[in-house]
N, CA, C and O atoms as a DFTB+ gen file, in Angstrom:
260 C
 N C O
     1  1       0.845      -1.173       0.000
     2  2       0.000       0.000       0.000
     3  2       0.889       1.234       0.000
     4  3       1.779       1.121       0.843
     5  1       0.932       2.422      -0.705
     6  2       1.451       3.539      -0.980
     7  2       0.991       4.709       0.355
     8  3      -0.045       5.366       0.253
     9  1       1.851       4.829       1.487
    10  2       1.564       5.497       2.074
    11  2       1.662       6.797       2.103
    12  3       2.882       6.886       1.972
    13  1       1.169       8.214       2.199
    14  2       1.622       9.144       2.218
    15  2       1.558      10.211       3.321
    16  3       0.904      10.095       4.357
    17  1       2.415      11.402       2.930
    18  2       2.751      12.087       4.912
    19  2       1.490      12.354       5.370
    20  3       1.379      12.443       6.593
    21  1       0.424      12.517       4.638
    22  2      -0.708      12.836       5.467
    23  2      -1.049      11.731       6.119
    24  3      -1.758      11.727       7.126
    25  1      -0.545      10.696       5.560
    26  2      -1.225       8.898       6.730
    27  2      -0.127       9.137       7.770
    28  3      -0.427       8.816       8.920
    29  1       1.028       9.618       7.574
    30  2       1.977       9.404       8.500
    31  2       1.645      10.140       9.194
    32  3       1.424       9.520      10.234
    33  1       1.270      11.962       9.456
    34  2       1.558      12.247      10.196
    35  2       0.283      12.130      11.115
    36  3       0.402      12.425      12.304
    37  1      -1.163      11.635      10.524
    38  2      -2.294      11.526      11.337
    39  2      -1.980      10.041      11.993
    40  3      -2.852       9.623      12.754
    41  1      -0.738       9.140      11.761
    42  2      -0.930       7.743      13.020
    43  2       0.225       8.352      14.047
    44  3       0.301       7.782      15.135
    45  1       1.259       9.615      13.762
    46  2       1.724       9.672      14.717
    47  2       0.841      11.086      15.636
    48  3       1.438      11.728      16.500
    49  1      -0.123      11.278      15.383
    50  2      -0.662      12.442      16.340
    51  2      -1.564      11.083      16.993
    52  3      -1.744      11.114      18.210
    53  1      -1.969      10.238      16.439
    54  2      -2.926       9.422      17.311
    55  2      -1.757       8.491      18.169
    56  3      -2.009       8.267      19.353
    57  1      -0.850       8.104      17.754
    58  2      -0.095       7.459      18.713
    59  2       0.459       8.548      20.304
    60  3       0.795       8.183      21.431
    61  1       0.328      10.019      19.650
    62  2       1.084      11.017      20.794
    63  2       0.180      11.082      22.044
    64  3       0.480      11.188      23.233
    65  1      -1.879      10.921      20.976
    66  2      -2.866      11.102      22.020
    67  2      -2.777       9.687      22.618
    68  3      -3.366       9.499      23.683
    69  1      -2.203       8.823      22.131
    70  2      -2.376       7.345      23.097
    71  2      -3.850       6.778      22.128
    72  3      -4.418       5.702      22.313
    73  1      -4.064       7.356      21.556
    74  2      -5.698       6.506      20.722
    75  2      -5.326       5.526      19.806
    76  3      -4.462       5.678      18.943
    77  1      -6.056       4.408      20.018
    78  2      -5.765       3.400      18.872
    79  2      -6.721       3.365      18.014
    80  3      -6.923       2.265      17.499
    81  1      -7.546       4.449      17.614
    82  2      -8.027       4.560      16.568
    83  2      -7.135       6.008      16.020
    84  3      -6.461       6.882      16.565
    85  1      -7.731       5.558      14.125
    86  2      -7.219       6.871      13.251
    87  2      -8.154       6.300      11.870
    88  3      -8.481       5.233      11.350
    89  1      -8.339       7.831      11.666
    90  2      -9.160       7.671      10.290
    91  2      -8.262       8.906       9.033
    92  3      -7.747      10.020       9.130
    93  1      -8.407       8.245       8.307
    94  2      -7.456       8.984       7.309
    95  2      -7.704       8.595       5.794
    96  3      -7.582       7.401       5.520
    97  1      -7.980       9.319       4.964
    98  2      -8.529       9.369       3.741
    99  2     -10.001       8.593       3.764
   100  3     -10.319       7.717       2.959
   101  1     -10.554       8.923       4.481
   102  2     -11.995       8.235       4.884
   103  2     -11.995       7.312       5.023
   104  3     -12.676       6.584       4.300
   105  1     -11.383       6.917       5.832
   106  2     -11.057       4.901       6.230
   107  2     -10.541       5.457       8.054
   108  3      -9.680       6.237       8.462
   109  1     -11.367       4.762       8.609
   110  2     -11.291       4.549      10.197
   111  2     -10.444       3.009      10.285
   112  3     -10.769       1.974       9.705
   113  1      -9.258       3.225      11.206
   114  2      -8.575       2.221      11.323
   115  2      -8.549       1.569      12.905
   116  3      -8.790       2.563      13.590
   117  1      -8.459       0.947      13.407
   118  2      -8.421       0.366      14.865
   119  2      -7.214      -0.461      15.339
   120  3      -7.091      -1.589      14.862
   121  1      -6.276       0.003      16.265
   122  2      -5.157      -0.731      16.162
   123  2      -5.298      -1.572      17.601
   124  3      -5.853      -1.272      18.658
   125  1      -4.570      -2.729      17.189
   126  2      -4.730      -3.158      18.573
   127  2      -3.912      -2.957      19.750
   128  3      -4.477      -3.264      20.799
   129  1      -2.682      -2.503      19.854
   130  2      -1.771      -1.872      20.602
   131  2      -0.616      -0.670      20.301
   132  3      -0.226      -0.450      19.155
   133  1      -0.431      -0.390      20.740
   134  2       0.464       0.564      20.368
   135  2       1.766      -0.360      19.731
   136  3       2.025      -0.401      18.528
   137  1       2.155      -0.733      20.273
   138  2       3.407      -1.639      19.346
   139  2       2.876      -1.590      17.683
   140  3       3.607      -1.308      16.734
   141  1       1.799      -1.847      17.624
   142  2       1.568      -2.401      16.409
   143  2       1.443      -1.160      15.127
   144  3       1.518      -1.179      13.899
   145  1       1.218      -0.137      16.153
   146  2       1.465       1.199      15.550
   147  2       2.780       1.555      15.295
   148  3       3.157       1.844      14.159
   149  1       3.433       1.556      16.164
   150  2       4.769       1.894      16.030
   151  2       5.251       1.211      14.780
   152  3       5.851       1.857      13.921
   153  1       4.924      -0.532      14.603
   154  2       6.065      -0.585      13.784
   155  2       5.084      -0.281      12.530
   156  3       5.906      -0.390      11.620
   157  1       3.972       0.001      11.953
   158  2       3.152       0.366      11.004
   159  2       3.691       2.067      10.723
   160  3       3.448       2.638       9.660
   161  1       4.409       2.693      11.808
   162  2       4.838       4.288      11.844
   163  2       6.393       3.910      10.878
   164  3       6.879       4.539       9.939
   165  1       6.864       2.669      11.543
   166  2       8.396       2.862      10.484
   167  2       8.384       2.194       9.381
   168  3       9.245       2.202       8.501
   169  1       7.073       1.414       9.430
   170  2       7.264       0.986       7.558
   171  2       6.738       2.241       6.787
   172  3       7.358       2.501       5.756
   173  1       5.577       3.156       7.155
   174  2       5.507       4.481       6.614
   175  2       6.333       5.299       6.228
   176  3       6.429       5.630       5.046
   177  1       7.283       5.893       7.450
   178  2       8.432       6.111       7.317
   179  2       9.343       5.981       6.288
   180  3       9.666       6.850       5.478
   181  1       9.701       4.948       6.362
   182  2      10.924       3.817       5.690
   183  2      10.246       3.916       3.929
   184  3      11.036       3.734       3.002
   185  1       8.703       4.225       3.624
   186  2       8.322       4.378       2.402
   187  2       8.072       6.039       2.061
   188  3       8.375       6.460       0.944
   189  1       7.600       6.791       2.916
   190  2       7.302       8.168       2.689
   191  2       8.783       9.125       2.113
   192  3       9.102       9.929       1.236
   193  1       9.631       8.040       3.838
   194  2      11.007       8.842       3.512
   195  2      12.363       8.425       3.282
   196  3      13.314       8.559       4.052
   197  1      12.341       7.689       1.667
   198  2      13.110       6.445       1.543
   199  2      15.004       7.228       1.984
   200  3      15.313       8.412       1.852
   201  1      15.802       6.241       2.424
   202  2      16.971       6.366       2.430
   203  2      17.811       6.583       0.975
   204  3      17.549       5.778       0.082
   205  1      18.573       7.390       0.767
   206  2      19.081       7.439      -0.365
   207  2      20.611       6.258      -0.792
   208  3      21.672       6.083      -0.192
   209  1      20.254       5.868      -1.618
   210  2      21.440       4.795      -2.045
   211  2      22.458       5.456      -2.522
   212  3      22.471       6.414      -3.295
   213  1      23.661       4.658      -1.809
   214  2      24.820       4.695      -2.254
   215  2      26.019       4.157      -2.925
   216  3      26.486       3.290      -2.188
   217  1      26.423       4.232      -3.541
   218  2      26.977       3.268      -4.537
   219  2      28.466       3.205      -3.832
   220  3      28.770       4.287      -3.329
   221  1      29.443       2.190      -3.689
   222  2      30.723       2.444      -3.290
   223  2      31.436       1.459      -4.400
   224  3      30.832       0.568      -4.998
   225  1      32.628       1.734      -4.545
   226  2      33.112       0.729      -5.326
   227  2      34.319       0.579      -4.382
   228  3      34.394       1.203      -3.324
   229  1      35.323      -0.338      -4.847
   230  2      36.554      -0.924      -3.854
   231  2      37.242      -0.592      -5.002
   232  3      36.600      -0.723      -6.045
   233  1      38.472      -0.165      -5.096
   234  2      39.870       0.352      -5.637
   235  2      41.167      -0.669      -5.400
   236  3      41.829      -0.283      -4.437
   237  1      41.581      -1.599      -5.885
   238  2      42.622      -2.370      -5.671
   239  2      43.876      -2.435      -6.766
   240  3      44.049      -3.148      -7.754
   241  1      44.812      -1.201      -6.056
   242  2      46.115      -1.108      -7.574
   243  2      47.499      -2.050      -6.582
   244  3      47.657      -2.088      -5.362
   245  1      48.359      -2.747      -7.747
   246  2      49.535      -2.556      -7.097
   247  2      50.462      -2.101      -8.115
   248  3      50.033      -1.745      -9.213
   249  1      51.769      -2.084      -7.824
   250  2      52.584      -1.557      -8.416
   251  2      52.569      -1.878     -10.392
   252  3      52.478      -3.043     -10.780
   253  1      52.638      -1.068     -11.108
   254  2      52.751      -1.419     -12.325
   255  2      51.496      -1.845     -12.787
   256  3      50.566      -1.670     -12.000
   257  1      51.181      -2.487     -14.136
   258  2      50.095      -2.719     -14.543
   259  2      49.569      -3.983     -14.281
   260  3      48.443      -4.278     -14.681
């Protein structure tokens, strides 16, 4: 599912009030604990606000060709 900051930032104002409900793009959701929010907050996260890749390469010379 394609999450976006408006889902993110309405499960972390309901996680701040302690409510395990949230409704967001007209869908009421019911969580069953807070844990379960949390880790539903870092797969959001982890998709809203992807890490940028880095490429490295390894360099191995010795003397001469």
């Amino acid at each position: 599912m394609a999450f976006t900051k408006a889902d993110l930032d309405a499960l972390k104002a309901a996680r701040a009030q302690g409510v395990l409900r949230v409704r967001f793009e007209g869908r009421e959701v019911i969580y069953r604990s807070d844990a379960e929010m949390k880790a539903l907050q870092r797969e959001m996260e982890a998709e809203v606000n992807p890490r940028p890749r880095f490429k490295t390469a390894l360099v191995l010379s010795r003397r001469g060709w």
